[in-house]
Amino acid sequence: ILNVEQSPQSLHVQEGDSTNFTCSFPSSNFYALHWYRWETAKSPEALFVMTLNGDEKKKGRISATLNTKEGYSYLYIKGSQPEDSATYLCASFSGGSNYKLTFGKGTLLTVNP
Amino acid sequence: EPEVTQTPSHQVTQMGQEVILRCVPISNHLYFYWYRQILGQKVEFLVSFYNNEISEKSEIFDDQFSVERPDGSNFTLKIRSTKLEDSAMYFCASSAVQTGGEQYFGPGTRLTVT
């Protein structure tokens, strides 16, 4: 995998549903994986930065896991709320460059009340 | 809470004109970045800057682009002769550490080239 890929591209869930989405990234020369939450008309906001294989991080109802050997990360949202509606971006430092974040296209989550 | 600011929020310019996009990173951060997002596409890395010099730049960041930290607070992106395809949202970001640290993004400048 040369690029950072995210799936699905968009997702509609009902309030209270739990959901998850995937980020695939180059596993060679991996250094760090970032997740950002981006609400319309606001700045992308960092959720997690993960570096170690097997890392699991949690912030409230949102958690993320990391598999650096196979090059994927999952983001989970438990009990989705309308305020979780946003685009979730993942980005990796890998491929031999220490200074460049390569972003996926994002997953647009819409939580219906 | 400290935040990254960007001005202007929206810039309209004619093709061939020079534009300067301005950013004020978080004050104790050492690493600075510019990204852009063309409508409907991915956020793309343009350049990173540390210790008053460019650390890395992408293939997008050609001779038409330059960055500067003219004083202790501002970080600017200049596009010398804008093209229609430069129309995008430009984001500035800063971080306290290099690769392991989160980046703090500004709200963006929407550049429209006509």
Coordinates of C-alpha atoms in Angstrom, one line a residue:
Chain A
I1 CA 0.0 0.0 0.0
L2 CA 1.6 3.3 -1.1
N3 CA -1.2 5.6 0.0
V4 CA -3.3 6.1 3.1
E5 CA -6.7 4.7 2.5
Q6 CA -9.8 5.1 4.6
S7 CA -13.1 3.2 4.5
P8 CA -15.9 3.7 4.3
Q9 CA -16.0 7.1 2.6
S10 CA -19.2 8.0 4.4
L11 CA -21.4 6.5 7.0
H12 CA -24.8 7.3 8.4
V13 CA -25.8 5.8 11.8
Q14 CA -28.5 6.4 14.3
E15 CA -27.9 8.0 17.7
G16 CA -26.8 5.3 20.1
D17 CA -25.3 3.0 17.5
S18 CA -21.7 2.0 17.8
T19 CA -19.6 2.3 14.7
N20 CA -16.0 1.8 13.4
F21 CA -14.0 2.7 10.4
T22 CA -10.6 1.7 8.9
C23 CA -7.4 3.3 7.9
S24 CA -4.8 1.5 5.9
F25 CA -1.3 2.8 5.6
P26 CA 2.2 1.8 4.4
S27 CA 3.6 -0.6 6.9
S28 CA 7.2 -0.2 5.8
N29 CA 9.2 2.6 7.5
F30 CA 6.3 3.3 9.7
Y31 CA 6.7 5.9 12.5
A32 CA 3.4 7.2 13.7
L33 CA -0.3 7.1 12.9
H34 CA -2.5 10.1 13.6
W35 CA -6.3 10.4 13.8
Y36 CA -8.0 13.8 13.5
R37 CA -11.6 14.8 13.9
W38 CA -12.8 17.6 11.5
E39 CA -16.0 19.3 11.9
T40 CA -17.4 21.5 9.2
A41 CA -16.0 25.1 9.3
K42 CA -13.6 24.2 12.1
S43 CA -9.9 23.1 12.3
P44 CA -9.0 19.4 12.3
E45 CA -8.5 18.4 15.9
A46 CA -6.1 15.7 17.0
L47 CA -7.7 12.6 18.6
F48 CA -4.8 10.2 18.8
V49 CA -1.2 9.7 17.9
M50 CA -0.1 6.1 18.0
T51 CA 3.3 4.7 17.4
L52 CA 3.6 1.1 18.7
N53 CA 2.2 -2.1 17.2
G54 CA -0.8 -3.1 19.3
D55 CA -1.4 0.4 20.7
E56 CA -4.9 1.1 21.9
K57 CA -6.0 4.6 22.8
K58 CA -9.2 5.8 24.3
K59 CA -10.8 9.2 24.7
G60 CA -14.3 9.1 26.1
R61 CA -16.5 7.0 23.8
I62 CA -13.8 7.0 21.0
S63 CA -11.0 4.5 20.8
A64 CA -8.5 3.4 18.3
T65 CA -6.2 0.4 17.7
L66 CA -3.1 0.1 15.6
N67 CA -1.5 -2.8 13.7
T68 CA 1.8 -1.7 12.2
K69 CA 2.8 -5.1 10.8
E70 CA -0.2 -5.2 8.5
G71 CA -0.7 -1.5 8.2
Y72 CA -4.1 -0.7 9.5
S73 CA -5.8 1.2 12.3
Y74 CA -9.5 1.1 13.5
L75 CA -11.4 3.9 15.0
Y76 CA -14.4 3.0 17.2
I77 CA -17.2 5.2 18.4
K78 CA -19.4 3.7 21.1
G79 CA -22.9 5.0 21.4
S80 CA -22.7 7.6 18.7
Q81 CA -24.2 11.0 19.4
P82 CA -25.2 13.7 16.8
E83 CA -22.2 15.8 18.0
D84 CA -19.9 13.0 16.8
S85 CA -20.9 14.0 13.2
A86 CA -17.7 15.0 11.5
T87 CA -15.0 13.8 9.0
Y88 CA -12.5 11.5 10.6
L89 CA -9.1 11.8 9.1
C90 CA -6.2 9.4 9.5
A91 CA -2.6 10.3 8.6
S92 CA 0.7 8.4 8.8
F93 CA 4.3 9.2 9.1
S94 CA 5.9 6.5 7.1
G95 CA 7.7 5.7 3.9
G96 CA 11.0 6.9 5.1
S97 CA 10.0 10.5 5.7
N98 CA 10.0 11.8 9.2
Y99 CA 8.5 15.2 8.5
K100 CA 5.5 14.5 6.3
L101 CA 2.0 13.5 7.3
T102 CA 0.2 11.6 4.5
F103 CA -3.6 11.9 4.9
G104 CA -6.4 9.6 3.9
K105 CA -9.5 11.1 2.3
G106 CA -11.4 10.7 5.5
T107 CA -14.6 9.1 6.6
L108 CA -17.6 11.4 6.9
L109 CA -19.8 10.3 9.8
T110 CA -23.4 11.5 10.1
V111 CA -25.2 10.6 13.3
N112 CA -29.0 11.0 13.0
P113 CA -30.9 11.9 16.2
Chain B
E1 CA -6.4 27.2 25.2
P2 CA -3.8 28.2 22.7
E3 CA -4.7 27.9 19.1
V4 CA -3.3 28.3 15.6
T5 CA -4.8 31.3 13.8
Q6 CA -4.8 32.1 10.1
T7 CA -5.6 35.2 8.1
P8 CA -7.4 36.0 5.9
S9 CA -10.2 33.4 6.2
H10 CA -11.0 33.9 2.5
Q11 CA -8.8 35.4 -0.3
V12 CA -9.9 36.0 -3.8
T13 CA -7.2 36.8 -6.3
Q14 CA -6.7 37.0 -10.0
M15 CA -4.5 34.5 -11.9
G16 CA -0.9 35.6 -12.0
Q17 CA -1.1 37.7 -8.8
E18 CA 1.0 37.0 -5.7
V19 CA -0.7 36.1 -2.4
I20 CA 0.6 35.7 1.1
L21 CA -1.2 33.5 3.5
R22 CA -0.5 34.2 7.2
C23 CA -0.4 31.9 10.2
V24 CA 0.4 32.4 13.8
P25 CA 1.4 29.1 15.3
I26 CA 1.1 28.1 19.0
S27 CA 3.8 30.1 20.7
N28 CA 6.0 27.3 22.1
H29 CA 5.8 25.1 19.1
L30 CA 8.9 24.5 17.0
Y31 CA 7.6 22.7 13.9
F32 CA 5.4 24.3 11.3
Y33 CA 3.5 23.0 8.4
W34 CA 1.4 24.0 5.4
Y35 CA -1.2 21.7 3.9
R36 CA -3.9 22.3 1.3
Q37 CA -7.1 20.6 0.3
I38 CA -8.6 21.1 -3.1
L39 CA -12.3 20.7 -2.9
G40 CA -13.3 17.0 -2.8
Q41 CA -9.8 15.8 -2.5
K42 CA -7.4 14.7 0.2
V43 CA -5.6 17.0 2.5
E44 CA -2.1 17.3 1.0
F45 CA 1.2 18.1 2.6
L46 CA 3.0 21.1 1.2
V47 CA 5.9 21.9 3.4
S48 CA 7.4 21.5 6.9
F49 CA 9.6 24.1 8.6
Y50 CA 11.9 23.8 11.5
N51 CA 14.7 25.9 12.9
N52 CA 14.2 28.6 10.2
E53 CA 14.5 26.3 7.3
I54 CA 12.4 23.9 5.2
S55 CA 12.6 20.3 6.5
E56 CA 10.7 18.7 3.8
K57 CA 8.6 19.7 0.9
S58 CA 6.2 17.9 -1.5
E59 CA 6.3 17.9 -5.3
I60 CA 3.5 20.4 -5.2
F61 CA 5.7 22.9 -3.5
D62 CA 7.5 24.2 -6.5
D63 CA 9.4 27.4 -7.2
Q64 CA 6.1 29.4 -7.1
F65 CA 5.8 28.7 -3.4
S66 CA 7.9 30.0 -0.5
V67 CA 7.6 30.0 3.3
E68 CA 9.0 32.4 5.8
R69 CA 9.0 33.0 9.5
P70 CA 9.6 36.8 9.4
D71 CA 9.4 37.3 13.1
G72 CA 9.0 35.2 16.3
S73 CA 5.3 34.7 15.8
N74 CA 4.2 34.6 12.1
F75 CA 4.6 31.9 9.6
T76 CA 3.7 32.8 6.0
L77 CA 3.1 31.0 2.7
K78 CA 3.7 33.0 -0.5
I79 CA 2.5 32.0 -3.9
R80 CA 4.3 34.1 -6.4
S81 CA 2.1 33.8 -9.5
T82 CA -1.2 32.1 -8.7
K83 CA -2.8 29.6 -11.1
L84 CA -6.4 28.5 -11.2
E85 CA -5.4 25.1 -9.8
D86 CA -4.0 26.8 -6.7
S87 CA -7.6 27.3 -5.6
A88 CA -7.9 25.3 -2.4
M89 CA -8.3 25.5 1.4
Y90 CA -4.8 26.1 2.9
F91 CA -4.2 24.9 6.4
C92 CA -1.3 25.9 8.7
A93 CA -0.3 23.6 11.5
S94 CA 2.2 23.5 14.3
S95 CA 3.6 20.9 16.7
A96 CA 5.8 20.9 19.8
V97 CA 7.6 17.7 18.7
Q98 CA 8.3 16.1 15.4
T99 CA 6.8 12.9 14.3
G100 CA 5.3 11.5 17.5
G101 CA 3.3 14.6 18.5
E102 CA -0.1 15.8 17.4
Q103 CA -0.3 18.7 15.0
Y104 CA -2.5 21.7 15.8
F105 CA -4.3 23.0 12.8
G106 CA -5.6 26.5 12.1
P107 CA -9.0 27.1 10.6
G108 CA -7.7 27.5 7.1
T109 CA -7.7 30.1 4.4
R110 CA -9.9 29.5 1.4
L111 CA -8.0 30.8 -1.7
T112 CA -10.0 31.4 -4.8
V113 CA -8.1 32.2 -8.0
T114 CA -10.2 33.6 -10.8

